PDB file of C-alpha atoms in Angstrom:
ATOM      1  CA  MET A   1       8.457 188.156  82.662  1.00 54.00           C
ATOM      2  CA  SER A   2       4.713 189.398  81.836  1.00 54.00           C
ATOM      3  CA  MET A   3       3.842 192.100  79.597  1.00 50.00           C
ATOM      4  CA  ARG A   4       1.669 193.527  82.565  1.00 51.00           C
ATOM      5  CA  LEU A   5       4.449 193.565  84.990  1.00 50.00           C
ATOM      6  CA  LEU A   6       7.059 194.744  82.267  1.00 47.00           C
ATOM      7  CA  LEU A   7       4.866 197.951  82.295  1.00 44.00           C
ATOM      8  CA  SER A   8       4.177 198.254  85.944  1.00 48.00           C
ATOM      9  CA  ASN A   9       7.791 198.602  86.354  1.00 50.00           C
ATOM     10  CA  ILE A  10       8.662 200.638  83.392  1.00 45.00           C
ATOM     11  CA  PHE A  11       6.168 203.037  85.047  1.00 38.00           C
ATOM     12  CA  LEU A  12       7.793 203.055  88.366  1.00 42.00           C
ATOM     13  CA  VAL A  13      11.376 203.773  86.912  1.00 40.00           C
ATOM     14  CA  GLN A  14       9.523 206.507  84.999  1.00 46.00           C
ATOM     15  CA  ARG A  15       7.984 208.108  88.283  1.00 43.00           C
ATOM     16  CA  SER A  16      11.111 207.503  90.197  1.00 43.00           C
ATOM     17  CA  ARG A  17      12.902 209.566  87.669  1.00 47.00           C
ATOM     18  CA  GLN A  18      10.363 212.119  87.789  1.00 43.00           C
ATOM     19  CA  THR A  19      10.940 212.488  91.132  1.00 41.00           C
ATOM     20  CA  LEU A  20      14.264 212.720  91.625  1.00 44.00           C
ATOM     21  CA  GLN A  21      14.519 215.597  88.887  1.00 45.00           C
ATOM     22  CA  LEU A  22      12.212 217.359  91.304  1.00 42.00           C
ATOM     23  CA  LEU A  23      14.202 216.753  94.205  1.00 42.00           C
ATOM     24  CA  ARG A  24      17.411 217.595  92.414  1.00 46.00           C
ATOM     25  CA  ALA A  25      15.413 221.013  91.484  1.00 44.00           C
ATOM     26  CA  MET A  26      13.639 221.768  94.767  1.00 44.00           C
ATOM     27  CA  SER A  27      17.518 221.467  95.955  1.00 46.00           C
ATOM     28  CA  THR A  28      18.756 224.365  94.264  1.00 46.00           C
ATOM     29  CA  ALA A  29      15.649 226.982  94.881  1.00 48.00           C
ATOM     30  CA  SER A  30      15.972 229.829  97.144  1.00 49.00           C
ATOM     31  CA  PRO A  31      15.019 229.277 100.717  1.00 47.00           C
ATOM     32  CA  CYS A  32      12.164 231.364 100.718  1.00 49.00           C
ATOM     33  CA  GLN A  33      10.858 229.256  97.419  1.00 52.00           C
ATOM     34  CA  SER A  34      11.576 225.763  99.423  1.00 53.00           C
ATOM     35  CA  ALA A  35       9.876 226.778 102.939  1.00 66.00           C
ATOM     36  CA  ILE A  36       6.676 227.506 100.753  1.00 78.00           C
ATOM     37  CA  GLY A  37       5.747 224.509  99.440  1.00 83.00           C
ATOM     38  CA  TYR A  38       4.553 223.318  95.943  1.00 93.00           C
ATOM     39  CA  LEU A  39       1.025 223.045  94.328  1.00 95.00           C
ATOM     40  CA  GLY A  40       0.356 219.716  92.014  1.00 95.00           C
ATOM     41  CA  GLN A  41      -1.946 220.351  89.452  1.00 94.00           C
ATOM     42  CA  ALA A  42      -4.728 218.415  91.023  1.00 95.00           C
ATOM     43  CA  ASP A  43      -4.445 220.261  94.587  1.00 96.00           C
ATOM     44  CA  ALA A  44      -4.042 223.637  92.161  1.00 95.00           C
ATOM     45  CA  GLN A  45      -7.170 222.987  90.577  1.00 95.00           C
ATOM     46  CA  GLN A  46      -8.944 221.358  93.599  1.00 96.00           C
ATOM     47  CA  LEU A  47      -7.744 224.751  95.872  1.00 96.00           C
ATOM     48  CA  ASP A  48      -9.370 226.854  93.322  1.00 95.00           C
ATOM     49  CA  GLN A  49     -12.545 225.016  93.859  1.00 96.00           C
ATOM     50  CA  ASP A  50     -12.429 225.536  97.975  1.00 97.00           C
ATOM     51  CA  MET A  51     -12.168 229.039  97.135  1.00 97.00           C
ATOM     52  CA  PHE A  52     -15.432 229.011  95.208  1.00 96.00           C
ATOM     53  CA  ASN A  53     -17.416 226.557  97.620  1.00 97.00           C
ATOM     54  CA  GLU A  54     -16.476 227.282 100.495  1.00 96.00           C
ATOM     55  CA  CYS A  55     -14.990 231.051 101.109  1.00 96.00           C
ATOM     56  CA  GLY A  56     -17.150 232.679  98.909  1.00 96.00           C
ATOM     57  CA  TYR A  57     -15.517 233.902  96.277  1.00 96.00           C
ATOM     58  CA  GLY A  58     -16.313 234.103  92.911  1.00 96.00           C
ATOM     59  CA  LEU A  59     -14.466 233.578  89.269  1.00 95.00           C
ATOM     60  CA  ASP A  60     -14.274 236.492  88.144  1.00 94.00           C
ATOM     61  CA  GLN A  61     -13.259 238.014  91.570  1.00 96.00           C
ATOM     62  CA  LEU A  62      -9.918 235.569  91.932  1.00 96.00           C
ATOM     63  CA  MET A  63      -9.174 237.055  88.192  1.00 96.00           C
ATOM     64  CA  GLU A  64      -9.459 240.424  89.495  1.00 97.00           C
ATOM     65  CA  LEU A  65      -7.233 239.903  92.583  1.00 97.00           C
ATOM     66  CA  ALA A  66      -4.693 237.592  90.294  1.00 97.00           C
ATOM     67  CA  GLY A  67      -4.657 240.694  87.549  1.00 98.00           C
ATOM     68  CA  LEU A  68      -3.762 242.896  89.955  1.00 98.00           C
ATOM     69  CA  SER A  69      -1.161 241.279  91.599  1.00 98.00           C
ATOM     70  CA  VAL A  70       0.448 240.110  88.120  1.00 98.00           C
ATOM     71  CA  ALA A  71       0.423 243.891  87.538  1.00 98.00           C
ATOM     72  CA  MET A  72       1.883 245.085  90.596  1.00 98.00           C
ATOM     73  CA  GLY A  73       4.710 241.781  90.058  1.00 98.00           C
ATOM     74  CA  LEU A  74       5.458 243.146  86.796  1.00 98.00           C
ATOM     75  CA  ALA A  75       5.548 246.695  87.503  1.00 98.00           C
ATOM     76  CA  LYS A  76       7.834 246.126  90.242  1.00 97.00           C
ATOM     77  CA  VAL A  77      10.569 244.301  87.793  1.00 98.00           C
ATOM     78  CA  TYR A  78      10.291 246.337  84.536  1.00 98.00           C
ATOM     79  CA  PRO A  79       9.691 250.127  86.200  1.00 97.00           C
ATOM     80  CA  ASN A  80      10.250 251.666  82.980  1.00 93.00           C
ATOM     81  CA  ARG A  81       6.676 252.196  81.789  1.00 92.00           C
ATOM     82  CA  GLY A  82       6.986 250.980  77.800  1.00 96.00           C
ATOM     83  CA  GLY A  83       4.930 248.899  75.958  1.00 98.00           C
ATOM     84  CA  VAL A  84       3.925 245.151  77.089  1.00 98.00           C
ATOM     85  CA  LEU A  85       2.856 243.014  74.633  1.00 98.00           C
ATOM     86  CA  VAL A  86      -0.101 240.722  76.789  1.00 98.00           C
ATOM     87  CA  CYS A  87      -0.799 237.479  75.522  1.00 98.00           C
ATOM     88  CA  CYS A  88      -3.879 235.812  76.502  1.00 97.00           C
ATOM     89  CA  GLY A  89      -4.929 232.253  76.216  1.00 96.00           C
ATOM     90  CA  PRO A  90      -8.804 231.029  76.108  1.00 95.00           C
ATOM     91  CA  GLY A  91      -8.566 229.905  79.687  1.00 95.00           C
ATOM     92  CA  ASN A  92      -8.229 231.493  83.088  1.00 95.00           C
ATOM     93  CA  ASN A  93      -4.549 232.628  82.724  1.00 96.00           C
ATOM     94  CA  GLY A  94      -5.500 234.246  79.628  1.00 97.00           C
ATOM     95  CA  GLY A  95      -8.354 236.039  81.922  1.00 97.00           C
ATOM     96  CA  ASP A  96      -5.825 237.082  84.469  1.00 98.00           C
ATOM     97  CA  GLY A  97      -3.949 238.615  81.836  1.00 98.00           C
ATOM     98  CA  LEU A  98      -6.401 240.595  80.428  1.00 98.00           C
ATOM     99  CA  VAL A  99      -7.161 242.149  84.107  1.00 98.00           C
ATOM    100  CA  ALA A 100      -3.409 242.527  84.104  1.00 98.00           C
ATOM    101  CA  ALA A 101      -3.189 244.575  81.105  1.00 98.00           C
ATOM    102  CA  ARG A 102      -6.294 246.487  82.478  1.00 98.00           C
ATOM    103  CA  HIS A 103      -4.407 247.746  85.652  1.00 98.00           C
ATOM    104  CA  LEU A 104      -1.105 248.187  83.744  1.00 98.00           C
ATOM    105  CA  LYS A 105      -2.830 250.531  81.534  1.00 98.00           C
ATOM    106  CA  ALA A 106      -4.021 252.288  84.686  1.00 98.00           C
ATOM    107  CA  PHE A 107      -0.245 252.221  86.185  1.00 98.00           C
ATOM    108  CA  GLY A 108       1.106 254.290  82.984  1.00 98.00           C
ATOM    109  CA  TYR A 109       2.320 251.160  80.456  1.00 98.00           C
ATOM    110  CA  THR A 110       1.266 250.528  76.838  1.00 98.00           C
ATOM    111  CA  PRO A 111      -0.470 247.372  76.953  1.00 98.00           C
ATOM    112  CA  THR A 112      -1.555 245.613  73.570  1.00 98.00           C
ATOM    113  CA  LEU A 113      -3.458 242.444  73.597  1.00 98.00           C
ATOM    114  CA  VAL A 114      -2.906 239.136  71.684  1.00 97.00           C
ATOM    115  CA  TYR A 115      -6.085 236.890  72.274  1.00 97.00           C
ATOM    116  CA  PRO A 116      -6.597 234.665  69.447  1.00 95.00           C
ATOM    117  CA  LYS A 117      -9.367 232.029  70.768  1.00 93.00           C
ATOM    118  CA  ARG A 118     -12.216 234.136  72.961  1.00 94.00           C
ATOM    119  CA  PRO A 119     -14.902 232.617  74.718  1.00 94.00           C
ATOM    120  CA  GLN A 120     -18.049 233.774  74.719  1.00 95.00           C
ATOM    121  CA  ARG A 121     -19.049 233.545  78.454  1.00 95.00           C
ATOM    122  CA  SER A 122     -18.474 235.432  81.292  1.00 95.00           C
ATOM    123  CA  PRO A 123     -16.432 236.360  83.253  1.00 96.00           C
ATOM    124  CA  PHE A 124     -14.261 236.607  79.517  1.00 97.00           C
ATOM    125  CA  THR A 125     -16.312 238.668  77.118  1.00 97.00           C
ATOM    126  CA  ASN A 126     -16.840 241.640  80.751  1.00 97.00           C
ATOM    127  CA  LEU A 127     -12.915 240.998  80.935  1.00 98.00           C
ATOM    128  CA  THR A 128     -12.425 241.997  77.035  1.00 98.00           C
ATOM    129  CA  LYS A 129     -15.246 244.799  77.535  1.00 98.00           C
ATOM    130  CA  ALA A 130     -13.488 246.311  79.893  1.00 98.00           C
ATOM    131  CA  CYS A 131     -10.138 246.366  78.054  1.00 98.00           C
ATOM    132  CA  GLU A 132     -11.696 247.906  75.207  1.00 98.00           C
ATOM    133  CA  VAL A 133     -13.319 250.691  77.169  1.00 98.00           C
ATOM    134  CA  MET A 134      -9.907 251.460  78.144  1.00 97.00           C
ATOM    135  CA  ASN A 135      -8.769 251.490  74.711  1.00 98.00           C
ATOM    136  CA  ILE A 136      -6.498 248.998  75.102  1.00 98.00           C
ATOM    137  CA  PRO A 137      -5.629 247.589  71.341  1.00 98.00           C
ATOM    138  CA  PHE A 138      -6.046 244.248  70.309  1.00 97.00           C
ATOM    139  CA  LEU A 139      -4.418 242.229  67.307  1.00 95.00           C
ATOM    140  CA  ASP A 140      -6.680 240.847  65.111  1.00 93.00           C
ATOM    141  CA  SER A 141      -7.485 236.935  65.922  1.00 85.00           C
ATOM    142  CA  ASP A 142      -5.880 235.778  63.080  1.00 88.00           C
ATOM    143  CA  VAL A 143      -2.333 238.068  63.448  1.00 89.00           C
ATOM    144  CA  ILE A 144       0.304 236.220  65.069  1.00 93.00           C
ATOM    145  CA  PRO A 145       3.253 238.761  65.806  1.00 93.00           C
ATOM    146  CA  VAL A 146       6.626 237.759  64.758  1.00 93.00           C
ATOM    147  CA  SER A 147       9.066 238.137  66.808  1.00 93.00           C
ATOM    148  CA  GLY A 148      10.888 240.870  64.591  1.00 93.00           C
ATOM    149  CA  ASP A 149       7.899 242.845  65.642  1.00 94.00           C
ATOM    150  CA  ILE A 150       8.234 242.286  69.434  1.00 96.00           C
ATOM    151  CA  ASP A 151      10.993 243.279  69.637  1.00 97.00           C
ATOM    152  CA  GLY A 152      10.461 246.574  68.065  1.00 95.00           C
ATOM    153  CA  ARG A 153       7.719 247.126  69.541  1.00 96.00           C
ATOM    154  CA  TYR A 154       7.652 246.212  73.377  1.00 97.00           C
ATOM    155  CA  GLU A 155       9.542 246.243  76.275  1.00 97.00           C
ATOM    156  CA  VAL A 156       8.686 243.396  77.718  1.00 98.00           C
ATOM    157  CA  VAL A 157       5.917 240.344  76.899  1.00 98.00           C
ATOM    158  CA  LEU A 158       3.355 239.267  79.739  1.00 98.00           C
ATOM    159  CA  ASP A 159       2.633 235.564  79.071  1.00 98.00           C
ATOM    160  CA  GLY A 160      -1.162 234.212  79.947  1.00 97.00           C
ATOM    161  CA  ILE A 161      -1.294 231.747  77.420  1.00 97.00           C
ATOM    162  CA  PHE A 162      -1.403 228.777  79.297  1.00 93.00           C
ATOM    163  CA  GLY A 163      -2.175 228.160  83.255  1.00 88.00           C
ATOM    164  CA  PHE A 164      -1.851 224.878  85.802  1.00 88.00           C
ATOM    165  CA  SER A 165      -4.760 223.062  83.604  1.00 80.00           C
ATOM    166  CA  PHE A 166      -3.018 222.664  80.727  1.00 81.00           C
ATOM    167  CA  LYS A 167      -2.441 219.252  79.159  1.00 76.00           C
ATOM    168  CA  GLY A 168      -0.801 217.630  75.919  1.00 74.00           C
ATOM    169  CA  SER A 169       0.625 219.927  73.275  1.00 79.00           C
ATOM    170  CA  VAL A 170       0.368 222.939  71.733  1.00 85.00           C
ATOM    171  CA  ARG A 171      -2.274 223.578  69.118  1.00 86.00           C
ATOM    172  CA  ALA A 172      -2.556 226.599  66.536  1.00 88.00           C
ATOM    173  CA  PRO A 173      -2.171 229.223  66.679  1.00 92.00           C
ATOM    174  CA  PHE A 174      -0.569 229.346  70.065  1.00 93.00           C
ATOM    175  CA  ASP A 175       1.688 227.037  68.891  1.00 94.00           C
ATOM    176  CA  ARG A 176       3.014 229.834  66.366  1.00 94.00           C
ATOM    177  CA  LEU A 177       2.404 232.367  69.069  1.00 96.00           C
ATOM    178  CA  LEU A 178       5.061 230.472  71.059  1.00 96.00           C
ATOM    179  CA  GLU A 179       7.734 229.696  68.372  1.00 96.00           C
ATOM    180  CA  SER A 180       7.374 233.723  68.398  1.00 96.00           C
ATOM    181  CA  LEU A 181       7.910 234.275  71.938  1.00 97.00           C
ATOM    182  CA  LYS A 182      11.116 231.970  72.097  1.00 96.00           C
ATOM    183  CA  SER A 183      12.716 233.727  69.588  1.00 95.00           C
ATOM    184  CA  CYS A 184      12.025 237.152  70.306  1.00 96.00           C
ATOM    185  CA  ASN A 185      14.619 239.020  72.644  1.00 96.00           C
ATOM    186  CA  VAL A 186      12.861 241.115  75.160  1.00 97.00           C
ATOM    187  CA  PRO A 187      11.941 239.573  78.524  1.00 98.00           C
ATOM    188  CA  ILE A 188       9.081 237.321  78.950  1.00 98.00           C
ATOM    189  CA  CYS A 189       7.110 237.712  82.744  1.00 98.00           C
ATOM    190  CA  SER A 190       4.956 234.503  82.430  1.00 98.00           C
ATOM    191  CA  ILE A 191       1.383 233.814  84.962  1.00 98.00           C
ATOM    192  CA  ASP A 192       1.861 231.000  87.087  1.00 97.00           C
ATOM    193  CA  VAL A 193       3.193 228.562  84.785  1.00 97.00           C
ATOM    194  CA  PRO A 194       5.316 228.958  82.098  1.00 96.00           C
ATOM    195  CA  SER A 195       3.255 228.255  78.324  1.00 96.00           C
ATOM    196  CA  GLY A 196       4.295 225.057  76.922  1.00 94.00           C
ATOM    197  CA  TRP A 197       5.572 224.196  80.460  1.00 95.00           C
ATOM    198  CA  ASP A 198       4.029 220.499  82.601  1.00 93.00           C
ATOM    199  CA  VAL A 199       2.463 221.902  85.389  1.00 94.00           C
ATOM    200  CA  GLU A 200       4.274 219.238  87.939  1.00 93.00           C
ATOM    201  CA  GLN A 201       7.505 218.617  85.437  1.00 91.00           C
ATOM    202  CA  GLY A 202       8.304 221.987  83.732  1.00 92.00           C
ATOM    203  CA  SER A 203       9.536 221.928  79.692  1.00 90.00           C
ATOM    204  CA  PRO A 204      12.533 222.747  78.099  1.00 87.00           C
ATOM    205  CA  ASP A 205      10.358 222.849  75.043  1.00 89.00           C
ATOM    206  CA  GLY A 206       8.288 225.541  76.519  1.00 93.00           C
ATOM    207  CA  LEU A 207       8.824 229.184  76.634  1.00 96.00           C
ATOM    208  CA  GLN A 208      12.070 229.925  79.302  1.00 96.00           C
ATOM    209  CA  PRO A 209      10.703 233.594  80.636  1.00 98.00           C
ATOM    210  CA  GLU A 210      13.169 235.770  82.779  1.00 98.00           C
ATOM    211  CA  THR A 211      10.261 236.134  85.478  1.00 98.00           C
ATOM    212  CA  LEU A 212       7.174 234.165  86.886  1.00 98.00           C
ATOM    213  CA  ILE A 213       4.886 235.234  88.754  1.00 98.00           C
ATOM    214  CA  SER A 214       3.222 232.224  90.534  1.00 97.00           C
ATOM    215  CA  LEU A 215      -0.075 232.609  91.975  1.00 97.00           C
ATOM    216  CA  THR A 216      -1.829 231.314  95.817  1.00 94.00           C
ATOM    217  CA  ALA A 217       1.237 229.247  95.686  1.00 94.00           C
ATOM    218  CA  PRO A 218       3.945 228.204  93.563  1.00 96.00           C
ATOM    219  CA  LYS A 219       3.092 224.904  91.143  1.00 96.00           C
ATOM    220  CA  LYS A 220       5.789 222.097  91.266  1.00 96.00           C
ATOM    221  CA  CYS A 221       7.153 222.920  87.394  1.00 95.00           C
ATOM    222  CA  ALA A 222       8.332 226.239  89.385  1.00 96.00           C
ATOM    223  CA  ALA A 223      10.884 224.220  91.295  1.00 94.00           C
ATOM    224  CA  PHE A 224      12.394 224.276  87.859  1.00 95.00           C
ATOM    225  CA  PHE A 225      12.389 227.800  86.637  1.00 96.00           C
ATOM    226  CA  ARG A 226      15.817 229.223  86.522  1.00 94.00           C
ATOM    227  CA  GLY A 227      15.215 232.918  85.881  1.00 96.00           C
ATOM    228  CA  LYS A 228      16.127 236.264  87.331  1.00 97.00           C
ATOM    229  CA  HIS A 229      12.791 236.875  88.888  1.00 98.00           C
ATOM    230  CA  HIS A 230      10.442 234.625  90.872  1.00 98.00           C
ATOM    231  CA  LEU A 231       7.274 236.321  92.662  1.00 98.00           C
ATOM    232  CA  LEU A 232       4.348 235.319  94.241  1.00 97.00           C
ATOM    233  CA  GLY A 233       1.073 237.458  93.794  1.00 97.00           C
ATOM    234  CA  GLY A 234      -2.666 236.387  94.945  1.00 91.00           C
ATOM    235  CA  ARG A 235      -3.002 237.658  98.985  1.00 93.00           C
ATOM    236  CA  PHE A 236      -6.039 236.039  99.135  1.00 93.00           C
ATOM    237  CA  VAL A 237      -5.722 232.522 100.625  1.00 94.00           C
ATOM    238  CA  PRO A 238      -7.425 232.177 103.775  1.00 94.00           C
ATOM    239  CA  ASP A 239      -6.051 230.831 107.044  1.00 94.00           C
ATOM    240  CA  LEU A 240      -7.712 227.332 106.794  1.00 94.00           C
ATOM    241  CA  ILE A 241      -6.983 226.903 103.093  1.00 95.00           C
ATOM    242  CA  ALA A 242      -3.542 227.312 103.413  1.00 94.00           C
ATOM    243  CA  GLU A 243      -3.129 225.111 106.395  1.00 94.00           C
ATOM    244  CA  ARG A 244      -5.246 222.518 104.424  1.00 95.00           C
ATOM    245  CA  TYR A 245      -3.030 222.254 101.555  1.00 95.00           C
ATOM    246  CA  LYS A 246       0.290 222.825 104.201  1.00 93.00           C
ATOM    247  CA  LEU A 247       1.366 226.115 102.288  1.00 93.00           C
ATOM    248  CA  ARG A 248       3.560 228.533 104.270  1.00 91.00           C
ATOM    249  CA  ILE A 249       2.826 231.662 102.884  1.00 91.00           C
ATOM    250  CA  PRO A 250       5.341 234.444 103.031  1.00 92.00           C
ATOM    251  CA  ALA A 251       4.429 237.671 104.505  1.00 92.00           C
ATOM    252  CA  TYR A 252       3.432 240.217 101.934  1.00 95.00           C
ATOM    253  CA  PRO A 253       5.366 243.312 103.172  1.00 95.00           C
ATOM    254  CA  ALA A 254       2.890 246.382 103.774  1.00 95.00           C
ATOM    255  CA  GLU A 255      -0.069 246.473 101.546  1.00 94.00           C
ATOM    256  CA  ASP A 256       1.547 244.769  98.790  1.00 96.00           C
ATOM    257  CA  GLN A 257       0.180 242.377  96.464  1.00 96.00           C
ATOM    258  CA  VAL A 258       3.259 240.195  95.979  1.00 97.00           C
ATOM    259  CA  VAL A 259       6.291 239.371  97.815  1.00 97.00           C
ATOM    260  CA  ARG A 260       9.779 237.961  95.956  1.00 96.00           C
ATOM    261  CA  LEU A 261      10.616 234.078  96.521  1.00 94.00           C
ATOM    262  CA  ASP A 262      13.575 234.790  94.698  1.00 84.00           C
ATOM    263  CA  ALA A 263      15.307 236.267  97.911  1.00 68.00           C
TER     264      ALA A 263
END
């Protein structure tokens, strides 16, 4: 057997195993989760572009809507208005976290932001300023909280470190931050994709949150989620986009910006 054929066979076996794992995970999902459909990485990225190019949305507008959904979802699951450690990465999930922190402050929570890598461009600079003028504290960029401090000071952690564009290994300083979060005892609520997970295959080595708030539609990795609470936010997807990606978005209750998928 040639080396090229051998490598091709190995690749096919790996893909078959991955597909089987996904099907097994989907078979254990709730009826609501199974009915809505899942987005892979390429489709999730293209859906965002379609929202920009065909529907007139801007990045800052989508972040504002997504962050509001996240804040409302967290408030439904954790109604005690306590301290929230909001962990933000350098990408769009981090922007969602900044928006969520601002809304949580307005809802009566006490958020603190961990934002060690801050992009110096819009909309991130504007989102950062909006938090600063609301007197939401930021930990110093070189400070990574340890698990004991997290357990002693906060009621819940909001994970906005990495989203559906994440690939490869976790680099500093986020490797240390993820290790601290894995060791803490307070519940973790992840935005869209638990940090450290492959967007399609999940990861036993990433965070294992108690709550997942999917945005727009669950990503394929959500089929591997085994936490207590799964919600969907992002009540802004037009019918033409939902139909294009074969999404069957459940009805949102009244004026709510989130809907439970774990029912």
